[in-house]
């Protein structure tokens, strides 16, 4: 017999520690080159409380392209100044519908559906890339979480073996001490950037 008093729950503790270890290793993996996004898109505000992409999400290479596309709908025109002044969007230039009105407007206001052409520019990793970025303080906290879970696993395993009749009380105390000393040496020299292929 090899334990069983805790119904093999100690294996779950190791799996949690291994998952934390894998995530830390992911942080240190070389990162792919970022993709630069720079495009224009159109937002529609047909509800007072929120706005969304116009039609299905579309991107345009320039402001002029987006404006030209939007104004193909002859029921859409440049917005009146009073709607621009109310800052429904962060962008200053907005457009309005001549036929459609927002729902859920306060105090019975009748506000036309509004549109904004928005400039999007940001860098990001390829969407399929397995990238994890965490600050040093978070990584350090995760390392300590790994350490504490591994120590808890050692204690639980030794209690498991004693209560299952595999170890005597004296052996239980000796083996806890040995296991903890061995683990602390391992932890002190641990290469967090390395992950055995068998662990992935």
XYZ file of C-alpha atoms in Angstrom:
200
model
C 0.000 0.000 0.000
C 1.170 3.573 -0.649
C -1.119 6.012 1.095
C -4.780 6.359 0.293
C -5.968 7.892 3.560
C -6.789 11.140 1.724
C -8.129 9.262 -1.295
C -5.236 10.410 -3.527
C -6.164 14.090 -3.054
C -2.474 14.935 -2.732
C -2.144 14.343 -6.486
C -4.518 17.271 -7.067
C -2.220 19.468 -4.972
C 0.730 18.577 -7.170
C -1.290 19.256 -10.306
C -2.168 22.739 -9.012
C 1.517 23.416 -8.304
C 2.481 22.112 -11.757
C -0.083 24.395 -13.397
C 1.335 27.422 -11.574
C 4.829 26.342 -12.648
C 3.708 26.068 -16.295
C 2.116 29.517 -16.184
C 5.283 31.085 -14.774
C 7.320 29.396 -17.523
C 4.897 30.846 -20.112
C 5.722 34.354 -18.869
C 9.408 33.779 -19.610
C 8.911 32.222 -23.047
C 10.190 34.318 -25.996
C 7.355 36.472 -27.291
C 6.371 36.666 -30.970
C 6.584 39.988 -32.745
C 3.593 42.227 -32.118
C 1.144 43.103 -34.870
C 0.380 46.787 -35.345
C -3.286 47.635 -35.795
C -4.143 50.996 -37.357
C -7.588 51.367 -38.867
C -10.873 53.264 -38.727
C -14.236 51.816 -37.745
C -17.803 53.078 -37.305
C -19.786 53.038 -34.061
C -23.557 53.285 -33.879
C -25.473 54.588 -30.867
C -29.067 53.437 -31.157
C -29.613 53.178 -27.407
C -28.990 55.992 -24.922
C -26.980 53.823 -22.556
C -24.469 52.217 -24.959
C -23.106 51.961 -28.472
C -21.785 49.184 -30.734
C -20.148 48.561 -34.091
C -22.174 49.723 -37.070
C -23.661 46.741 -38.927
C -21.115 43.951 -38.611
C -17.682 45.088 -37.475
C -15.844 46.709 -40.390
C -12.446 48.354 -40.648
C -11.292 50.976 -43.112
C -7.855 52.158 -44.158
C -8.663 55.862 -43.731
C -11.209 58.223 -42.229
C -12.335 59.196 -45.723
C -13.094 55.579 -46.643
C -15.178 55.108 -43.491
C -17.074 58.369 -44.018
C -17.751 57.553 -47.666
C -19.140 54.141 -46.699
C -21.336 55.574 -43.945
C -22.776 58.349 -46.115
C -23.816 55.895 -48.820
C -26.883 55.606 -46.625
C -28.729 58.755 -47.705
C -30.648 58.823 -44.419
C -27.411 59.590 -42.518
C -26.001 63.147 -42.373
C -23.499 65.172 -40.342
C -24.834 65.638 -36.818
C -26.310 68.874 -35.552
C -24.046 70.832 -33.207
C -26.277 70.171 -30.183
C -25.583 66.431 -30.461
C -21.861 67.012 -30.960
C -21.805 69.214 -27.852
C -23.382 66.477 -25.713
C -20.285 64.284 -26.269
C -22.089 61.015 -26.911
C -18.768 59.734 -28.281
C -15.162 60.590 -27.485
C -14.694 61.537 -31.134
C -15.676 65.063 -32.051
C -17.182 64.438 -35.499
C -20.395 62.475 -35.445
C -23.303 61.761 -37.778
C -27.019 61.286 -37.258
C -29.909 59.432 -38.813
C -32.744 61.416 -40.333
C -35.280 58.614 -39.741
C -34.234 56.498 -36.752
C -34.226 57.453 -33.073
C -32.578 56.061 -29.965
C -34.480 53.892 -27.552
C -34.487 54.417 -23.770
C -33.819 58.157 -23.902
C -34.382 60.109 -20.657
C -37.330 62.412 -20.041
C -38.940 61.538 -23.356
C -36.102 63.072 -25.422
C -36.184 62.201 -29.087
C -32.553 61.794 -30.061
C -31.624 60.475 -33.490
C -29.448 57.418 -33.817
C -25.877 58.696 -33.874
C -22.689 57.432 -35.540
C -19.023 58.069 -34.920
C -15.959 57.229 -36.995
C -13.301 56.012 -34.604
C -9.551 55.685 -35.134
C -8.131 52.447 -33.644
C -4.392 52.036 -33.260
C -2.629 49.607 -30.960
C -0.106 46.791 -30.942
C -0.962 43.228 -29.977
C 0.432 39.733 -30.167
C -0.994 37.373 -32.805
C -4.344 36.192 -31.458
C -3.316 32.526 -31.635
C -0.061 33.143 -29.721
C 0.262 31.565 -26.282
C 1.493 34.697 -24.505
C 1.208 35.479 -20.817
C 2.480 38.790 -19.443
C 2.578 39.416 -15.692
C 4.464 42.004 -13.594
C 7.330 40.897 -11.364
C 5.321 41.275 -8.151
C 2.654 38.911 -9.474
C 5.246 36.384 -10.653
C 6.895 36.470 -7.229
C 3.548 35.905 -5.526
C 2.881 32.941 -7.842
C 6.297 31.486 -7.016
C 5.458 31.705 -3.325
C 2.048 30.109 -4.008
C 3.849 27.247 -5.775
C 6.216 26.901 -2.805
C 3.447 26.824 -0.195
C 1.358 24.312 -2.155
C 4.359 22.013 -2.591
C 5.087 22.220 1.156
C 1.432 21.466 1.917
C 1.651 18.506 -0.470
C 4.698 17.152 1.389
C 2.923 17.379 4.737
C -0.276 15.860 3.364
C 1.588 13.000 1.688
C 3.513 12.116 4.835
C 0.354 12.228 6.988
C -1.403 10.128 4.342
C 1.294 7.444 4.472
C 1.367 7.386 8.287
C -2.403 7.225 8.700
C -2.568 4.516 6.021
C -0.066 2.411 7.964
C 2.810 2.719 5.492
C 5.041 4.800 7.802
C 5.533 4.724 11.548
C 5.205 7.938 13.536
C 8.971 8.164 13.823
C 9.413 7.608 10.088
C 6.667 10.168 9.450
C 8.599 12.864 11.335
C 11.940 11.956 9.772
C 10.620 11.825 6.231
C 8.830 15.176 6.544
C 12.111 16.772 7.573
C 14.021 15.076 4.727
C 11.387 15.912 2.118
C 11.227 19.565 3.176
C 15.006 19.940 3.096
C 15.157 18.357 -0.355
C 12.363 20.570 -1.639
C 13.905 23.795 -0.301
C 17.177 22.951 -2.106
C 15.233 22.284 -5.299
C 13.260 25.516 -4.907
C 16.389 27.613 -4.244
C 17.976 26.518 -7.542
C 14.824 26.259 -9.620
C 14.996 27.464 -13.226
C 11.563 29.013 -13.739
C 12.142 29.439 -17.473
C 12.520 25.702 -18.022
C 9.626 23.316 -18.341
C 10.066 19.618 -19.039
C 8.208 18.568 -22.195
C 6.538 15.857 -20.130
C 4.905 18.563 -17.997
C 3.233 20.381 -20.860
